[in-house]
Amino acid sequence: IDSAAMARMTVAEAMTNIVWAKMSKIEDIKASGNWMYAAKLPGEGAKMWDACVALRDSLLDLGVGIDGGKDSLSMAARCGDEVTKAPGELTMTCYVTCPDITKTVTPDLKCPSSGS
């Protein structure tokens, strides 16, 4: 699993979700990130670092700021001799000023002939 690609895809998904509302400007978008990694296991800290660098670069390219978040860095459990870990994950929530909240695009399609 490519942690940097995952972070870039997370940013892309967040941007495609927010683009459907009229916003003031892209630079006004702020994000919150939730990191979930088994950071104490070998190699996981490095994967998280790669994701952080990719996230930073993607947001800088867009002019979007990240102003908060949280982490869950104990995403592994041991039962006897077996260790089970969750894959590293980044979840983003974005918000932005919308000058007119009625100007949105939705998948709520209407048939012209039925009036509904």
PDB file of C-alpha atoms in Angstrom:
ATOM      1  CA  ILE A   1       0.000   0.000   0.000  1.00  0.00           C
ATOM      2  CA  ASP A   2       1.402   3.396  -1.008  1.00  0.00           C
ATOM      3  CA  SER A   3       0.817   5.819   1.870  1.00  0.00           C
ATOM      4  CA  ALA A   4       1.687   8.891  -0.201  1.00  0.00           C
ATOM      5  CA  ALA A   5      -0.814   7.905  -2.901  1.00  0.00           C
ATOM      6  CA  MET A   6      -3.443   7.296  -0.210  1.00  0.00           C
ATOM      7  CA  ALA A   7      -2.926  10.821   1.158  1.00  0.00           C
ATOM      8  CA  ARG A   8      -3.184  12.377  -2.321  1.00  0.00           C
ATOM      9  CA  MET A   9      -6.359  10.394  -3.026  1.00  0.00           C
ATOM     10  CA  THR A  10      -7.815  11.558   0.305  1.00  0.00           C
ATOM     11  CA  VAL A  11      -7.218  15.191  -0.695  1.00  0.00           C
ATOM     12  CA  ALA A  12      -8.711  14.567  -4.144  1.00  0.00           C
ATOM     13  CA  GLU A  13     -11.830  12.999  -2.648  1.00  0.00           C
ATOM     14  CA  ALA A  14     -12.263  15.858  -0.173  1.00  0.00           C
ATOM     15  CA  MET A  15     -11.980  18.409  -3.002  1.00  0.00           C
ATOM     16  CA  THR A  16     -14.464  16.572  -5.239  1.00  0.00           C
ATOM     17  CA  ASN A  17     -16.918  16.416  -2.332  1.00  0.00           C
ATOM     18  CA  ILE A  18     -16.741  20.148  -1.583  1.00  0.00           C
ATOM     19  CA  VAL A  19     -16.688  21.414  -5.185  1.00  0.00           C
ATOM     20  CA  TRP A  20     -20.469  20.990  -5.582  1.00  0.00           C
ATOM     21  CA  ALA A  21     -21.281  24.007  -3.405  1.00  0.00           C
ATOM     22  CA  LYS A  22     -20.545  27.576  -4.466  1.00  0.00           C
ATOM     23  CA  MET A  23     -17.644  28.662  -2.306  1.00  0.00           C
ATOM     24  CA  SER A  24     -15.870  31.957  -1.754  1.00  0.00           C
ATOM     25  CA  LYS A  25     -12.541  30.644  -3.136  1.00  0.00           C
ATOM     26  CA  ILE A  26     -10.461  27.489  -2.913  1.00  0.00           C
ATOM     27  CA  GLU A  27      -7.902  29.188  -0.661  1.00  0.00           C
ATOM     28  CA  ASP A  28     -10.647  29.618   1.960  1.00  0.00           C
ATOM     29  CA  ILE A  29     -11.021  25.846   2.360  1.00  0.00           C
ATOM     30  CA  LYS A  30      -9.783  24.555   5.702  1.00  0.00           C
ATOM     31  CA  ALA A  31      -9.301  20.915   6.576  1.00  0.00           C
ATOM     32  CA  SER A  32      -9.117  18.702   9.609  1.00  0.00           C
ATOM     33  CA  GLY A  33      -7.166  15.462   9.401  1.00  0.00           C
ATOM     34  CA  ASN A  34      -7.669  12.248  11.344  1.00  0.00           C
ATOM     35  CA  TRP A  35      -4.619   9.968  11.219  1.00  0.00           C
ATOM     36  CA  MET A  36      -4.977   6.287  12.044  1.00  0.00           C
ATOM     37  CA  TYR A  37      -1.736   4.288  12.018  1.00  0.00           C
ATOM     38  CA  ALA A  38      -0.077   1.516  13.988  1.00  0.00           C
ATOM     39  CA  ALA A  39       2.876   3.894  14.365  1.00  0.00           C
ATOM     40  CA  LYS A  40       4.801   1.807  16.929  1.00  0.00           C
ATOM     41  CA  LEU A  41       5.219  -1.139  14.563  1.00  0.00           C
ATOM     42  CA  PRO A  42       8.292  -1.352  12.293  1.00  0.00           C
ATOM     43  CA  GLY A  43       7.882   0.629   9.076  1.00  0.00           C
ATOM     44  CA  GLU A  44       4.550   2.202  10.005  1.00  0.00           C
ATOM     45  CA  GLY A  45       6.065   5.476  11.231  1.00  0.00           C
ATOM     46  CA  ALA A  46       7.888   5.844   7.906  1.00  0.00           C
ATOM     47  CA  LYS A  47       4.658   5.191   5.998  1.00  0.00           C
ATOM     48  CA  MET A  48       2.918   7.861   8.057  1.00  0.00           C
ATOM     49  CA  TRP A  49       5.774  10.275   7.313  1.00  0.00           C
ATOM     50  CA  ASP A  50       5.393   9.622   3.570  1.00  0.00           C
ATOM     51  CA  ALA A  51       1.647  10.304   3.855  1.00  0.00           C
ATOM     52  CA  CYS A  52       2.303  13.540   5.781  1.00  0.00           C
ATOM     53  CA  VAL A  53       4.709  14.817   3.145  1.00  0.00           C
ATOM     54  CA  ALA A  54       2.262  13.985   0.339  1.00  0.00           C
ATOM     55  CA  LEU A  55      -0.598  15.654   2.235  1.00  0.00           C
ATOM     56  CA  ARG A  56       1.464  18.785   2.858  1.00  0.00           C
ATOM     57  CA  ASP A  57       2.558  19.017  -0.778  1.00  0.00           C
ATOM     58  CA  SER A  58      -0.977  18.474  -2.109  1.00  0.00           C
ATOM     59  CA  LEU A  59      -2.512  21.104   0.167  1.00  0.00           C
ATOM     60  CA  LEU A  60       0.250  23.616  -0.601  1.00  0.00           C
ATOM     61  CA  ASP A  61      -0.317  23.111  -4.338  1.00  0.00           C
ATOM     62  CA  LEU A  62      -4.029  23.852  -3.868  1.00  0.00           C
ATOM     63  CA  GLY A  63      -3.587  26.704  -1.396  1.00  0.00           C
ATOM     64  CA  VAL A  64      -5.717  24.847   1.164  1.00  0.00           C
ATOM     65  CA  GLY A  65      -4.891  24.934   4.878  1.00  0.00           C
ATOM     66  CA  ILE A  66      -5.178  22.224   7.482  1.00  0.00           C
ATOM     67  CA  ASP A  67      -5.946  23.677  10.887  1.00  0.00           C
ATOM     68  CA  GLY A  68      -6.729  20.739  13.102  1.00  0.00           C
ATOM     69  CA  GLY A  69      -7.263  17.078  13.525  1.00  0.00           C
ATOM     70  CA  LYS A  70      -6.400  14.182  15.751  1.00  0.00           C
ATOM     71  CA  ASP A  71      -4.506  10.965  15.692  1.00  0.00           C
ATOM     72  CA  SER A  72      -5.066   7.366  16.621  1.00  0.00           C
ATOM     73  CA  LEU A  73      -1.584   5.864  16.615  1.00  0.00           C
ATOM     74  CA  SER A  74      -2.295   2.597  18.419  1.00  0.00           C
ATOM     75  CA  MET A  75      -4.031   0.812  15.581  1.00  0.00           C
ATOM     76  CA  ALA A  76      -2.611  -2.609  16.453  1.00  0.00           C
ATOM     77  CA  ALA A  77      -3.637  -5.310  18.914  1.00  0.00           C
ATOM     78  CA  ARG A  78      -1.746  -8.292  20.260  1.00  0.00           C
ATOM     79  CA  CYS A  79      -3.455 -11.553  21.142  1.00  0.00           C
ATOM     80  CA  GLY A  80      -0.917 -14.071  22.370  1.00  0.00           C
ATOM     81  CA  ASP A  81       1.911 -14.096  19.835  1.00  0.00           C
ATOM     82  CA  GLU A  82      -0.205 -12.659  17.031  1.00  0.00           C
ATOM     83  CA  VAL A  83      -0.299  -8.947  16.181  1.00  0.00           C
ATOM     84  CA  THR A  84      -3.159  -7.603  14.092  1.00  0.00           C
ATOM     85  CA  LYS A  85      -2.869  -4.102  12.681  1.00  0.00           C
ATOM     86  CA  ALA A  86      -5.201  -1.833  10.797  1.00  0.00           C
ATOM     87  CA  PRO A  87      -3.911  -0.332   7.557  1.00  0.00           C
ATOM     88  CA  GLY A  88      -2.757   3.277   7.812  1.00  0.00           C
ATOM     89  CA  GLU A  89      -5.510   5.732   7.011  1.00  0.00           C
ATOM     90  CA  LEU A  90      -6.092   9.469   6.721  1.00  0.00           C
ATOM     91  CA  THR A  91      -9.594  10.911   6.862  1.00  0.00           C
ATOM     92  CA  MET A  92     -10.171  14.573   5.987  1.00  0.00           C
ATOM     93  CA  THR A  93     -13.081  16.855   6.755  1.00  0.00           C
ATOM     94  CA  CYS A  94     -13.194  20.180   4.914  1.00  0.00           C
ATOM     95  CA  TYR A  95     -15.192  23.348   5.350  1.00  0.00           C
ATOM     96  CA  VAL A  96     -15.386  26.679   3.518  1.00  0.00           C
ATOM     97  CA  THR A  97     -17.438  29.865   3.384  1.00  0.00           C
ATOM     98  CA  CYS A  98     -20.432  29.533   1.055  1.00  0.00           C
ATOM     99  CA  PRO A  99     -21.814  32.953   0.050  1.00  0.00           C
ATOM    100  CA  ASP A 100     -25.119  31.405  -1.065  1.00  0.00           C
ATOM    101  CA  ILE A 101     -25.993  27.993   0.337  1.00  0.00           C
ATOM    102  CA  THR A 102     -28.793  27.567  -2.206  1.00  0.00           C
ATOM    103  CA  LYS A 103     -26.268  27.387  -5.060  1.00  0.00           C
ATOM    104  CA  THR A 104     -25.344  23.713  -5.015  1.00  0.00           C
ATOM    105  CA  VAL A 105     -25.277  20.839  -7.444  1.00  0.00           C
ATOM    106  CA  THR A 106     -26.947  17.661  -6.228  1.00  0.00           C
ATOM    107  CA  PRO A 107     -27.750  14.271  -7.738  1.00  0.00           C
ATOM    108  CA  ASP A 108     -31.453  14.995  -7.126  1.00  0.00           C
ATOM    109  CA  LEU A 109     -32.559  14.812 -10.772  1.00  0.00           C
ATOM    110  CA  LYS A 110     -36.105  15.826 -11.780  1.00  0.00           C
ATOM    111  CA  CYS A 111     -38.000  14.725 -14.832  1.00  0.00           C
ATOM    112  CA  PRO A 112     -39.375  17.838 -16.620  1.00  0.00           C
ATOM    113  CA  SER A 113     -42.619  16.150 -17.660  1.00  0.00           C
ATOM    114  CA  SER A 114     -43.584  14.791 -14.232  1.00  0.00           C
ATOM    115  CA  GLY A 115     -42.989  17.974 -12.243  1.00  0.00           C
ATOM    116  CA  SER A 116     -41.364  16.019  -9.413  1.00  0.00           C
TER     117      SER A 116
END
